[in-house]
Short mmCIF file of C-alpha atoms in Angstrom, two decimals:
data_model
loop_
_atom_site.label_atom_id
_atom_site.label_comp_id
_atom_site.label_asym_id
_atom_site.label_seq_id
_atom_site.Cartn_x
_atom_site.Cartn_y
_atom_site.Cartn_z
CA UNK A 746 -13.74 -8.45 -9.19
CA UNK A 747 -11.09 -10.79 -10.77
CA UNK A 748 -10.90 -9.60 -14.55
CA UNK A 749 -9.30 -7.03 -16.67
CA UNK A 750 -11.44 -4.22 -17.43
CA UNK A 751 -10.44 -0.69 -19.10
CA UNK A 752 -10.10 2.26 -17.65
CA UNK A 753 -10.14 6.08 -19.09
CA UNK A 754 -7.24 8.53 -18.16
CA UNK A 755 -9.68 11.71 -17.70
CA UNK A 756 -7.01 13.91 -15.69
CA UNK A 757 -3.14 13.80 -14.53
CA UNK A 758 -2.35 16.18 -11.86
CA UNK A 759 1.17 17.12 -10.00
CA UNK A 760 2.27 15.75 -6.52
CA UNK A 761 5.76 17.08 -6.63
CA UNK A 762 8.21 18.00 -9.56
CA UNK A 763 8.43 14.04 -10.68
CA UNK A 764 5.40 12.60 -9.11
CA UNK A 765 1.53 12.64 -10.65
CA UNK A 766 -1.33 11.20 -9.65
CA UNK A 767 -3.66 9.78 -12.43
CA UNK A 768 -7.37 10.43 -12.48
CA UNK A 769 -9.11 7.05 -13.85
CA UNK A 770 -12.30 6.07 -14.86
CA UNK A 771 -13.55 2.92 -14.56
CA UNK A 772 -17.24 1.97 -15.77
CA UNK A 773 -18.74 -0.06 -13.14
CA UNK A 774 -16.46 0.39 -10.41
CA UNK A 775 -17.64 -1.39 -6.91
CA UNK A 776 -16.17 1.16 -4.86
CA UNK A 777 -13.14 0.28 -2.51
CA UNK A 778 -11.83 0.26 1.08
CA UNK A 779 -8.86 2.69 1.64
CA UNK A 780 -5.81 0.94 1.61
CA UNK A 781 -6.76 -1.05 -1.49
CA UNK A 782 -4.60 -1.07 -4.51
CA UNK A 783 -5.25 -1.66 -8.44
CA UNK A 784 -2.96 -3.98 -10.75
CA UNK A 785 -2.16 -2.26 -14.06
CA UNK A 786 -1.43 -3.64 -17.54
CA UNK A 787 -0.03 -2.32 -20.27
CA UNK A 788 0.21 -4.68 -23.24
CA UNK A 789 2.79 -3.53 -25.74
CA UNK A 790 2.37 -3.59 -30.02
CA UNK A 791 4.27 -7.18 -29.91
CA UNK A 792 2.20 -8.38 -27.07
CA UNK A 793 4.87 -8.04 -24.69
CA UNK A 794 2.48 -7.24 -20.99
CA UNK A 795 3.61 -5.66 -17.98
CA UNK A 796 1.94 -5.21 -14.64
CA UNK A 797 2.29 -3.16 -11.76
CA UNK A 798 0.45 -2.40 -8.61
CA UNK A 799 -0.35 1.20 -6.97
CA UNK A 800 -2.11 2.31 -4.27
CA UNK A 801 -5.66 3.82 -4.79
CA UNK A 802 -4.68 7.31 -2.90
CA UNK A 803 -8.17 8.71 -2.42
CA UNK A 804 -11.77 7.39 -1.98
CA UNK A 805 -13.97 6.43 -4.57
CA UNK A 806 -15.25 9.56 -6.77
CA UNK A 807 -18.23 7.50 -8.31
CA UNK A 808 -16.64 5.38 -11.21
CA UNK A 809 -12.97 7.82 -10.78
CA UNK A 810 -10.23 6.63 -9.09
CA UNK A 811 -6.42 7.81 -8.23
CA UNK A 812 -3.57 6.92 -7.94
CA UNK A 813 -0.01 8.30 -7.74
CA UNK A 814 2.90 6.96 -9.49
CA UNK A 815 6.62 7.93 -8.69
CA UNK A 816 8.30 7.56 -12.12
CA UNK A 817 11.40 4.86 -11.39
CA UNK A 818 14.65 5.57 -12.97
CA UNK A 819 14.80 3.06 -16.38
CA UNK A 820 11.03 2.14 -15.27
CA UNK A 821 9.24 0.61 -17.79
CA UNK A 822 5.68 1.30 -16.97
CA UNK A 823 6.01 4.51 -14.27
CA UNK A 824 7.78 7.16 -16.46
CA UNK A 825 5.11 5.81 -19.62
CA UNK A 826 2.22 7.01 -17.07
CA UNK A 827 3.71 9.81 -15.60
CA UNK A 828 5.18 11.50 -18.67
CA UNK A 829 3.60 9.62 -21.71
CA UNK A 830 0.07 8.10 -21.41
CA UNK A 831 -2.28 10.82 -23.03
CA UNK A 832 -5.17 12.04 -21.39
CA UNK A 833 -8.59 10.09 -23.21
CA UNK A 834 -6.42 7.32 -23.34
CA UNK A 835 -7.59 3.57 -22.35
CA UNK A 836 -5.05 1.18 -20.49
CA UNK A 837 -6.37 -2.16 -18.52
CA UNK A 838 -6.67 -2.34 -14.39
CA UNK A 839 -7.85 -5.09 -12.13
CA UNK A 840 -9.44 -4.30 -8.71
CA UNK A 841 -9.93 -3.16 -6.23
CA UNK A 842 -7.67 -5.39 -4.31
CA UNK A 843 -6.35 -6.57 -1.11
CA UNK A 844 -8.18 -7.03 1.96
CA UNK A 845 -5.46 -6.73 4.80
CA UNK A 846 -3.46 -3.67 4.96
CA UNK A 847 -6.69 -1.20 4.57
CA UNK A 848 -9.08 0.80 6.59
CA UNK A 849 -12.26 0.25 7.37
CA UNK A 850 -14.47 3.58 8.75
CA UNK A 851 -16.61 1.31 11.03
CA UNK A 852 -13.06 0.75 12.99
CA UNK A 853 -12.73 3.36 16.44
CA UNK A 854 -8.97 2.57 17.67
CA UNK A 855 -6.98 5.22 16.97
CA UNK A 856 -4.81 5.42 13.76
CA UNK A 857 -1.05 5.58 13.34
CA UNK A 858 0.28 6.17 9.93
CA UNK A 859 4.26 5.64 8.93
CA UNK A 860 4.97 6.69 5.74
CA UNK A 861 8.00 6.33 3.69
CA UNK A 862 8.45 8.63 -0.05
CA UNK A 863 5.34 8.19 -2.10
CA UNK A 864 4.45 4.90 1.02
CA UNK A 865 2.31 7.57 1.59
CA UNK A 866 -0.29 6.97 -1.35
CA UNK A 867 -2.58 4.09 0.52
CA UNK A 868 -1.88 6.07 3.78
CA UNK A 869 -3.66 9.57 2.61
CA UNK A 870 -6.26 7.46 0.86
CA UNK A 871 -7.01 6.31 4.94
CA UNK A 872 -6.48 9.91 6.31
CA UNK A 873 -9.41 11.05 3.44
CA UNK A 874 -11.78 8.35 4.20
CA UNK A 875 -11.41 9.58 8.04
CA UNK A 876 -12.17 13.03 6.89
CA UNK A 877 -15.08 12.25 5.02
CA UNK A 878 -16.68 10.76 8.45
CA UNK A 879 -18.33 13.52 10.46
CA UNK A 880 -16.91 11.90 13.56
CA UNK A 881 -14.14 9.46 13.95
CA UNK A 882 -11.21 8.10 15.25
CA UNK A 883 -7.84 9.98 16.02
CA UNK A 884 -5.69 9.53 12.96
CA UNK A 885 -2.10 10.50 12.93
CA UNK A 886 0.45 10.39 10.14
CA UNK A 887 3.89 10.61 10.63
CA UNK A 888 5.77 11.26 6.87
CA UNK A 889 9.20 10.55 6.48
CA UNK A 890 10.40 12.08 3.11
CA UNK A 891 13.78 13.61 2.10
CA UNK A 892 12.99 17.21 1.82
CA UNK A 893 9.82 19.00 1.90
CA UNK A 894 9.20 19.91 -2.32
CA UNK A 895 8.72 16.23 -2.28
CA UNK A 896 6.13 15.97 -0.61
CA UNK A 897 2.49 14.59 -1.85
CA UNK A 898 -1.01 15.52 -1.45
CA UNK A 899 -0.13 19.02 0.03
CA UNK A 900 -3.11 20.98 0.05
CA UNK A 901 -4.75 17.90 1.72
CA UNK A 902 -2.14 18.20 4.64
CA UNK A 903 -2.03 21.56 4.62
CA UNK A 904 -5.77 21.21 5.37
CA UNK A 905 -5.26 19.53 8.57
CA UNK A 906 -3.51 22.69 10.48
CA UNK A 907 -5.03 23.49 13.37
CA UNK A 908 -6.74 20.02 14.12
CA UNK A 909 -5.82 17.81 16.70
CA UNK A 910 -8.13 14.91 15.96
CA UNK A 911 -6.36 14.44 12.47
CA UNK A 912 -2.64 15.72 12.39
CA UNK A 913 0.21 14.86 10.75
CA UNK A 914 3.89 15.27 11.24
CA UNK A 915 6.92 15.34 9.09
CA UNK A 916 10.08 13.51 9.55
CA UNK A 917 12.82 15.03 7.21
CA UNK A 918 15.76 12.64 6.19
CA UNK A 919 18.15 14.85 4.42
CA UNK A 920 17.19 18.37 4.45
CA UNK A 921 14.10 20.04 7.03
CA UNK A 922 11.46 22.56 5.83
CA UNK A 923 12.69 26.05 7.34
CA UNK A 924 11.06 26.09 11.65
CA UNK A 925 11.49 22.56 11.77
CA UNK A 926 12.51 21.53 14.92
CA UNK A 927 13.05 17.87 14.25
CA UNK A 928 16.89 17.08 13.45
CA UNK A 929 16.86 15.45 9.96
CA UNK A 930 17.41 11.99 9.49
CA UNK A 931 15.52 8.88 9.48
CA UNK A 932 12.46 7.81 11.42
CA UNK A 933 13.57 6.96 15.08
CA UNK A 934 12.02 5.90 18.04
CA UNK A 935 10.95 9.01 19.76
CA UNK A 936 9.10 9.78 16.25
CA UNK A 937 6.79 7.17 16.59
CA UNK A 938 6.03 7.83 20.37
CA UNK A 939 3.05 9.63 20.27
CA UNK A 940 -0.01 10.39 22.98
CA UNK A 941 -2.79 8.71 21.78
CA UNK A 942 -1.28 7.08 19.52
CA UNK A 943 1.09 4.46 22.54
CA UNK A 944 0.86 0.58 22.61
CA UNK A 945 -1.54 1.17 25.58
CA UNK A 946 -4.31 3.09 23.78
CA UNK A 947 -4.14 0.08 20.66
CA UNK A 948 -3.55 1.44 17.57
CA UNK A 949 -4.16 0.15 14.51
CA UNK A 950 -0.58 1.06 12.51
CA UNK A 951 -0.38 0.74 8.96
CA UNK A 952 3.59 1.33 7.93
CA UNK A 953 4.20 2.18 4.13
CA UNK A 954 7.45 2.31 1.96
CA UNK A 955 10.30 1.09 0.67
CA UNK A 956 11.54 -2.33 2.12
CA UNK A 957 14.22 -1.01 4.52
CA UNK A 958 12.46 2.08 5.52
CA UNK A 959 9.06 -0.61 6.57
CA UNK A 960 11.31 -3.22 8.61
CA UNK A 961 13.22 -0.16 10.50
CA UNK A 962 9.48 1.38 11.26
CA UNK A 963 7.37 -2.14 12.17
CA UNK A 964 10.55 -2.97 13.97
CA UNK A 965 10.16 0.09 16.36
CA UNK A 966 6.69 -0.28 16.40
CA UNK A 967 6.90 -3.45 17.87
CA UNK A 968 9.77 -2.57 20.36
CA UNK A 969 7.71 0.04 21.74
CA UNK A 970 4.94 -2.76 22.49
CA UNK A 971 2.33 -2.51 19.69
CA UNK A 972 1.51 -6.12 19.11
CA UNK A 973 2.70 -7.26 15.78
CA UNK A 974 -0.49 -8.32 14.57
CA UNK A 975 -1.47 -4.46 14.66
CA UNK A 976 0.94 -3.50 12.77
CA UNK A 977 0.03 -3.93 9.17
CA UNK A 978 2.46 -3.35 6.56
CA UNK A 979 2.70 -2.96 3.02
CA UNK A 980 6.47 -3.11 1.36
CA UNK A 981 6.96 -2.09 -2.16
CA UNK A 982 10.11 -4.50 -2.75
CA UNK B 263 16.21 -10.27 -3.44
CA UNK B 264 13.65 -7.57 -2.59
CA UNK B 265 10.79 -8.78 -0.14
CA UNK B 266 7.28 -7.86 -0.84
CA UNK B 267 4.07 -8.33 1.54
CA UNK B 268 1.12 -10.93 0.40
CA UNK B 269 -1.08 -7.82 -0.33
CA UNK B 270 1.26 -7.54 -3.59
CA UNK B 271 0.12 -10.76 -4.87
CA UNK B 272 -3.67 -9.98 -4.22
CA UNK B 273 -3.78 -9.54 -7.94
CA UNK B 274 -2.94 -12.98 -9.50
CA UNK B 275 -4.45 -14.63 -6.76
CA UNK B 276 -7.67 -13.24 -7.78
CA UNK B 277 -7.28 -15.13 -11.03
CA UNK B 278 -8.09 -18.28 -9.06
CA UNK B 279 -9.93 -18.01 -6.06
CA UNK B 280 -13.24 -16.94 -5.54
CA UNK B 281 -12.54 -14.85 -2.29
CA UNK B 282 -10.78 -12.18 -1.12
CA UNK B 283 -7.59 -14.56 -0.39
CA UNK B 284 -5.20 -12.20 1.37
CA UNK B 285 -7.49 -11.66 4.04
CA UNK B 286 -7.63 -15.33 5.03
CA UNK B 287 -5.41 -16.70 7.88
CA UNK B 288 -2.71 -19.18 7.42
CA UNK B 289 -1.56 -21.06 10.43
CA UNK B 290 2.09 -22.10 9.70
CA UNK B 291 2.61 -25.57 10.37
CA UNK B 292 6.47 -25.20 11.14
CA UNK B 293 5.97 -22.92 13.61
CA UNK B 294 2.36 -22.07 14.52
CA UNK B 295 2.49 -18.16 13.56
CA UNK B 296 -1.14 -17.44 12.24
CA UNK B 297 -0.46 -14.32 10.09
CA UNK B 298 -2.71 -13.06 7.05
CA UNK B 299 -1.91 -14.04 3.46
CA UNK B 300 -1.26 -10.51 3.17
CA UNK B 301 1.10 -10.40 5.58
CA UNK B 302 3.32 -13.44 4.30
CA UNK B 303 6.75 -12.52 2.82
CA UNK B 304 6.62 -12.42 -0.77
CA UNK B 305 10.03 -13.07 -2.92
CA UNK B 306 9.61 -12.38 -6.56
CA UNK B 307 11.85 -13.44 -9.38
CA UNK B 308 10.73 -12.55 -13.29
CA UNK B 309 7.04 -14.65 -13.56
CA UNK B 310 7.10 -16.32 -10.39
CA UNK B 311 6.84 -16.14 -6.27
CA UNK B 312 7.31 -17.72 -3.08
CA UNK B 313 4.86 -16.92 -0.48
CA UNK B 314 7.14 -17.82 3.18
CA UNK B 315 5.74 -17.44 6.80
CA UNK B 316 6.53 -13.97 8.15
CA UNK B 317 8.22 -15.56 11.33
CA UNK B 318 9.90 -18.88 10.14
CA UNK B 319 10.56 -18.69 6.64
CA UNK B 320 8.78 -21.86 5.96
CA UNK B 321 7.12 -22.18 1.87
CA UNK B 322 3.17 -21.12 2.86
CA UNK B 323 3.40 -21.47 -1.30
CA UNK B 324 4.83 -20.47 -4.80
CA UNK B 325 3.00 -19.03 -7.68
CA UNK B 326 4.14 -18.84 -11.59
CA UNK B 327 3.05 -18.03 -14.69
CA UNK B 328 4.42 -19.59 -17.71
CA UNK B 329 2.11 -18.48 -20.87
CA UNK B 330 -1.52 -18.95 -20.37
CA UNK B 331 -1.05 -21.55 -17.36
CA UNK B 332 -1.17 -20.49 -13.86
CA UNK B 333 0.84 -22.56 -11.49
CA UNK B 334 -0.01 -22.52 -7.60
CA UNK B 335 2.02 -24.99 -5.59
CA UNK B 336 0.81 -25.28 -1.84
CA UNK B 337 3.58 -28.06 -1.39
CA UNK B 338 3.38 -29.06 2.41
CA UNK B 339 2.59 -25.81 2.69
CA UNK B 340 0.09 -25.55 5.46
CA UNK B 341 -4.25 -24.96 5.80
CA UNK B 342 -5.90 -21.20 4.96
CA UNK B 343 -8.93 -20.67 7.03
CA UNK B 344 -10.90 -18.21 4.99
CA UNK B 345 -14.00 -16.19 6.84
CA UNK B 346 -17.25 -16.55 4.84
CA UNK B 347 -20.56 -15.23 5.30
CA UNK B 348 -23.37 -17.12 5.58
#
């Protein structure tokens, strides 16, 4: 699917104080593989376009899609999504796209999953398409944010207490949710050596994030001994 | 300059090939790394990009837009070997 097509905002709902995640629907929609993101246009009175990309953070819902946006400071298309674009409104999207850093359910090596801030979006969208299997893999997601009201998709982590198939585990960088055990600071070594989840046992590891926080994470990854070509990586620049 | 993966540019791309592009392989011909199109570096300035080899830096290839023309430069840049059904 190469072209332009429109999509309807039908809902925007909160991730954390700044962060929403847009509810889209898109007649026709293929259906996509976790992981995949959508290109977004926004074509201004004088013509003037922009595009950005996000991450599709959940499965398909029939012709609805997600996805969550982190409003940059100065952005000029995040804070129009997050705070401006009405609900009923149209704007353009291309997708879904990508066909390297996603999931596929027919896979059975265990799952590691680094996230970094909202790095996390493509990296739920995994974790749900694992939960919607009846049987699956081990998935585990370790999510590094700053502090914990910043955290995304809540009530689907939240979910996962008490399971050990599917688990995730938080890795605060400047201040720790209260009983957290972890020293804060930023994702080392010892964070990202897991049972189950060790170069012997073959992960596939998808790392998500910021630039710095993706090299520091694959770089880890691969010092531990996961072969690089497991270690899939998506860098937002 | 801020480094992006090939996945990012799994958009334009799709303006010109028929396939899902970032999934094909590219084996580098300065250094023999076969890595993904979607793993290549990406470096982004205003319209354009330059796709480099994850491990040697080398061009794979450099993409612009300028209006309504679509530029796609594989320069020296090396073979993709693209999985098809069939």
């Amino acid at each position: 699917m190469s072209g332009w097509t429109v999509a309807r905002l039908v809902a925007r709902t909160k991730e954390s104080d700044t962060a929403r995640t847009l509810h889209l629907q898109v007649p026709g929609w293929p259906g996509h593989l976790a992981g995949q993101h959508i290109d977004v246009r926004l074509t201004a009175d004088d013509g003037y376009q922009a595009v950005r990309s996000y991450s599709l953070s959940a499965p398909a819902d029939g012709d609805q899609v997600a996805i969550s946006v982190q409003p940059a400071p100065y952005g000029e298309v995040s804070p129009y999504l997050v705070e401006e674009f009405p609900e009923g409104a149209d704007i353009e999207v291309r997708g879904p796209l990508g066909g390297w850093f996603v999931w596929r359910p027919d896979r059975t090596e265990p799952v590691l999953l680094v996230a970094g801030g909202s790095g996390v979006a493509p990296l739920v969208a995994m974790l749900r398409a694992r939960l919607a299997l009846p049987d699956g893999p081990a998935f585990r997601l370790v999510y590094s944010l700053r502090r914990p009201q910043e955290r995304w998709f809540g009530d689907s982590l939240d979910a996962l207490d008490g399971r050990s198939d599917v688990a995730v585990d938080y890795a605060y960088t400047r201040e720790a949710a209260p009983g957290a055990t972890r020293p804060v600071g930023r994702v080392r070594q010892e964070d990202l050596l897991i049972d189950g989840f060790t170069p012997a046992q073959r992960p596939l590891c998808f790392v998500c994030g910021p630039t710095a926080f993706v090299e520091h994470c694959a770089d880890i990854l691969v010092a531990l001994g996961h072969r690089p070509d497991r270690v899939r990586t998506e860098r937002f620049g | 300059m801020p480094v992006q993966d090939g996945n990012a540019l799994a958009g334009p791309l799709s303006e010109v090939f028929a396939v899902e592009v970032t999934s094909a392989w590219r084996l580098c011909p300065g250094c023999g790394t076969d890595s993904t199109v979607g793993a290549l570096r990406v470096y982004t300035m205003g319209t354009a990009a330059v796709a480099r080899c994850p491990h040697c830096g080398e061009i794979a290839f450099r993409l612009a837009r300028h209006a309504e023309t679509l530029w796609l430069d594989f320069g020296g840049g090396g073979a993709l070997r693209i999985p098809v059904t069939g």
